GROMACS .gro file of C-alpha atoms in nm:
model
  142
    1MET     CA    1   1.088   1.722  -2.156
    2LYS     CA    2   0.775   1.842  -2.325
    3ILE     CA    3   0.508   1.599  -2.439
    4THR     CA    4   0.414   1.656  -2.804
    5ALA     CA    5   0.230   1.469  -3.079
    6GLU     CA    6   0.572   1.341  -3.193
    7ASN     CA    7   0.591   1.146  -2.864
    8VAL     CA    8   0.260   0.962  -2.917
    9THR     CA    9   0.151   0.670  -3.135
   10LEU     CA   10  -0.215   0.571  -3.108
   11GLY     CA   11  -0.392   0.253  -3.218
   12CYS     CA   12  -0.092   0.022  -3.194
   13ARG     CA   13  -0.102  -0.355  -3.217
   14ALA     CA   14   0.154  -0.610  -3.105
   15LYS     CA   15   0.176  -0.986  -3.064
   16ASN     CA   16   0.329  -0.966  -2.717
   17ARG     CA   17   0.554  -0.763  -2.487
   18ASP     CA   18   0.871  -0.839  -2.683
   19ASP     CA   19   0.705  -0.713  -3.001
   20VAL     CA   20   0.612  -0.391  -2.816
   21LEU     CA   21   0.972  -0.347  -2.703
   22ARG     CA   22   1.102  -0.393  -3.057
   23GLN     CA   23   0.849  -0.137  -3.189
   24ALA     CA   24   0.949   0.106  -2.914
   25ALA     CA   25   1.319   0.070  -2.986
   26PHE     CA   26   1.259   0.114  -3.359
   27GLU     CA   27   1.064   0.437  -3.300
   28LEU     CA   28   1.333   0.589  -3.080
   29ALA     CA   29   1.610   0.473  -3.316
   30ALA     CA   30   1.428   0.630  -3.613
   31ARG     CA   31   1.433   0.960  -3.423
   32GLY     CA   32   1.806   0.921  -3.355
   33CYS     CA   33   1.757   0.894  -2.979
   34VAL     CA   34   1.904   0.544  -2.934
   35ASP     CA   35   2.131   0.302  -3.114
   36ILE     CA   36   2.047  -0.039  -3.255
   37GLY     CA   37   2.139  -0.218  -2.930
   38PHE     CA   38   1.861  -0.042  -2.738
   39SER     CA   39   1.611  -0.313  -2.835
   40LYS     CA   40   1.820  -0.589  -2.678
   41ALA     CA   41   1.878  -0.373  -2.369
   42LEU     CA   42   1.500  -0.332  -2.326
   43LEU     CA   43   1.448  -0.707  -2.359
   44ASP     CA   44   1.731  -0.779  -2.114
   45ARG     CA   45   1.581  -0.539  -1.858
   46GLU     CA   46   1.244  -0.716  -1.872
   47LYS     CA   47   1.414  -1.051  -1.810
   48GLU     CA   48   1.567  -0.912  -1.490
   49LEU     CA   49   1.270  -0.715  -1.358
   50SER     CA   50   0.939  -0.629  -1.516
   51THR     CA   51   0.866  -0.266  -1.598
   52TRP     CA   52   0.493  -0.325  -1.545
   53ILE     CA   53   0.353  -0.037  -1.337
   54GLY     CA   54  -0.011  -0.140  -1.297
   55SER     CA   55  -0.355  -0.026  -1.415
   56GLY     CA   56  -0.281  -0.123  -1.776
   57LEU     CA   57   0.047   0.073  -1.784
   58ALA     CA   58   0.406  -0.033  -1.848
   59MET     CA   59   0.713   0.193  -1.859
   60PRO     CA   60   0.997   0.001  -2.023
   61HIS     CA   61   1.347   0.136  -1.983
   62ILE     CA   62   1.701   0.001  -1.977
   63ASN     CA   63   1.951  -0.063  -1.700
   64ARG     CA   64   2.210   0.204  -1.623
   65ARG     CA   65   2.486  -0.020  -1.752
   66ASP     CA   66   2.331   0.010  -2.101
   67ALA     CA   67   2.306   0.391  -2.093
   68ARG     CA   68   2.564   0.408  -2.374
   69ARG     CA   69   2.279   0.295  -2.603
   70VAL     CA   70   2.110   0.633  -2.556
   71ASN     CA   71   2.217   0.921  -2.780
   72ARG     CA   72   1.976   1.169  -2.623
   73SER     CA   73   1.703   1.135  -2.364
   74ALA     CA   74   1.354   1.075  -2.495
   75PHE     CA   75   1.025   0.901  -2.427
   76HIS     CA   76   0.734   0.781  -2.638
   77PHE     CA   77   0.374   0.685  -2.561
   78PHE     CA   78   0.231   0.379  -2.737
   79GLN     CA   79  -0.140   0.312  -2.704
   80PHE     CA   80  -0.274  -0.043  -2.743
   81PRO     CA   81  -0.656  -0.014  -2.735
   82GLU     CA   82  -0.699  -0.391  -2.764
   83GLY     CA   83  -0.430  -0.454  -2.505
   84VAL     CA   84  -0.115  -0.660  -2.528
   85SER     CA   85  -0.001  -0.934  -2.292
   86TRP     CA   86   0.283  -0.796  -2.081
   87ASP     CA   87   0.345  -1.105  -1.877
   88LYS     CA   88   0.148  -1.402  -1.752
   89SER     CA   89  -0.099  -1.194  -1.553
   90HIS     CA   90  -0.098  -0.839  -1.694
   91VAL     CA   91  -0.228  -0.665  -2.005
   92ALA     CA   92  -0.086  -0.328  -2.114
   93PHE     CA   93  -0.301  -0.068  -2.284
   94LEU     CA   94  -0.053   0.217  -2.252
   95VAL     CA   95   0.324   0.175  -2.279
   96VAL     CA   96   0.566   0.461  -2.221
   97VAL     CA   97   0.918   0.376  -2.328
   98VAL     CA   98   1.192   0.582  -2.165
   99ALA     CA   99   1.545   0.633  -2.295
  100ALA     CA  100   1.761   0.840  -2.063
  101LYS     CA  101   2.126   0.927  -2.040
  102ASP     CA  102   2.305   0.874  -1.710
  103ASP     CA  103   2.071   0.918  -1.412
  104GLU     CA  104   1.808   1.119  -1.600
  105HIS     CA  105   1.587   0.808  -1.613
  106ILE     CA  106   1.499   0.844  -1.245
  107ASP     CA  107   1.357   1.195  -1.293
  108MET     CA  108   1.189   1.100  -1.622
  109LEU     CA  109   1.026   0.786  -1.480
  110SER     CA  110   0.913   0.972  -1.170
  111GLY     CA  111   0.763   1.260  -1.370
  112LEU     CA  112   0.583   1.029  -1.611
  113ALA     CA  113   0.459   0.806  -1.330
  114ASP     CA  114   0.315   1.113  -1.156
  115LEU     CA  115   0.134   1.210  -1.477
  116LEU     CA  116  -0.014   0.863  -1.507
  117ALA     CA  117  -0.093   0.791  -1.142
  118ASP     CA  118  -0.467   0.824  -1.204
  119GLU     CA  119  -0.613   0.490  -1.318
  120ARG     CA  120  -0.912   0.663  -1.480
  121LYS     CA  121  -0.676   0.883  -1.681
  122VAL     CA  122  -0.484   0.579  -1.804
  123THR     CA  123  -0.812   0.415  -1.908
  124ARG     CA  124  -0.923   0.726  -2.099
  125LEU     CA  125  -0.583   0.752  -2.268
  126SER     CA  126  -0.598   0.388  -2.373
  127LEU     CA  127  -0.925   0.452  -2.560
  128GLU     CA  128  -0.866   0.798  -2.711
  129THR     CA  129  -0.841   0.807  -3.092
  130ASN     CA  130  -0.734   1.171  -3.139
  131LYS     CA  131  -0.377   1.282  -3.059
  132ASP     CA  132  -0.478   1.634  -2.955
  133ALA     CA  133  -0.741   1.497  -2.717
  134PHE     CA  134  -0.487   1.241  -2.589
  135LEU     CA  135  -0.239   1.520  -2.514
  136ASN     CA  136  -0.510   1.728  -2.347
  137ILE     CA  137  -0.607   1.438  -2.119
  138LEU     CA  138  -0.242   1.367  -2.042
  139THR     CA  139  -0.165   1.727  -1.948
  140ASP     CA  140  -0.501   1.797  -1.779
  141GLN     CA  141  -0.593   2.064  -2.033
  142GLU     CA  142  -0.932   1.929  -2.127
   0.00000   0.00000   0.00000
C-alpha cells in the first residue's frame, strides 16, 4: 500500500488512548475502509494486549476474529505533537492505525514497523507540521 497525504493527519489532539482509537476508527469508517464496529474492536484489542511499539509510537489494530469489520485494508498516520497517554507509563506522539483483511495485517504491521524502526525518524515525524515534508521523512526522500 502506498503512503499518501490521504493517509496522514497532523496536529491531532486527544484526551487519552481510547479517544485516539475512536478518532482512528472514525477516519477509516469515513473512507469506507471499516464498519462501525471497528472502534469497539480496537478498544477490545487494547484490553487484551497493548499495541504500544515504543519510542513514542503505537500501531493499533484489531484481532483476527474481528476481521469482518474491515471492508478493505488501509492504514492511517495520526500525529500528536503534544503527546497522548497510551497507558500508565507511555506517551504516543505517532499512532498508525491498521485495518487489514484476513492475514494482511501481519505484512502491513511488519512493513510499517520497518519504516518506523528509527527512533530519530519517529521524533522528527512527531514534530513535522507539513504533510509533504512528513511524507518525505517517512519515505526517506528528503
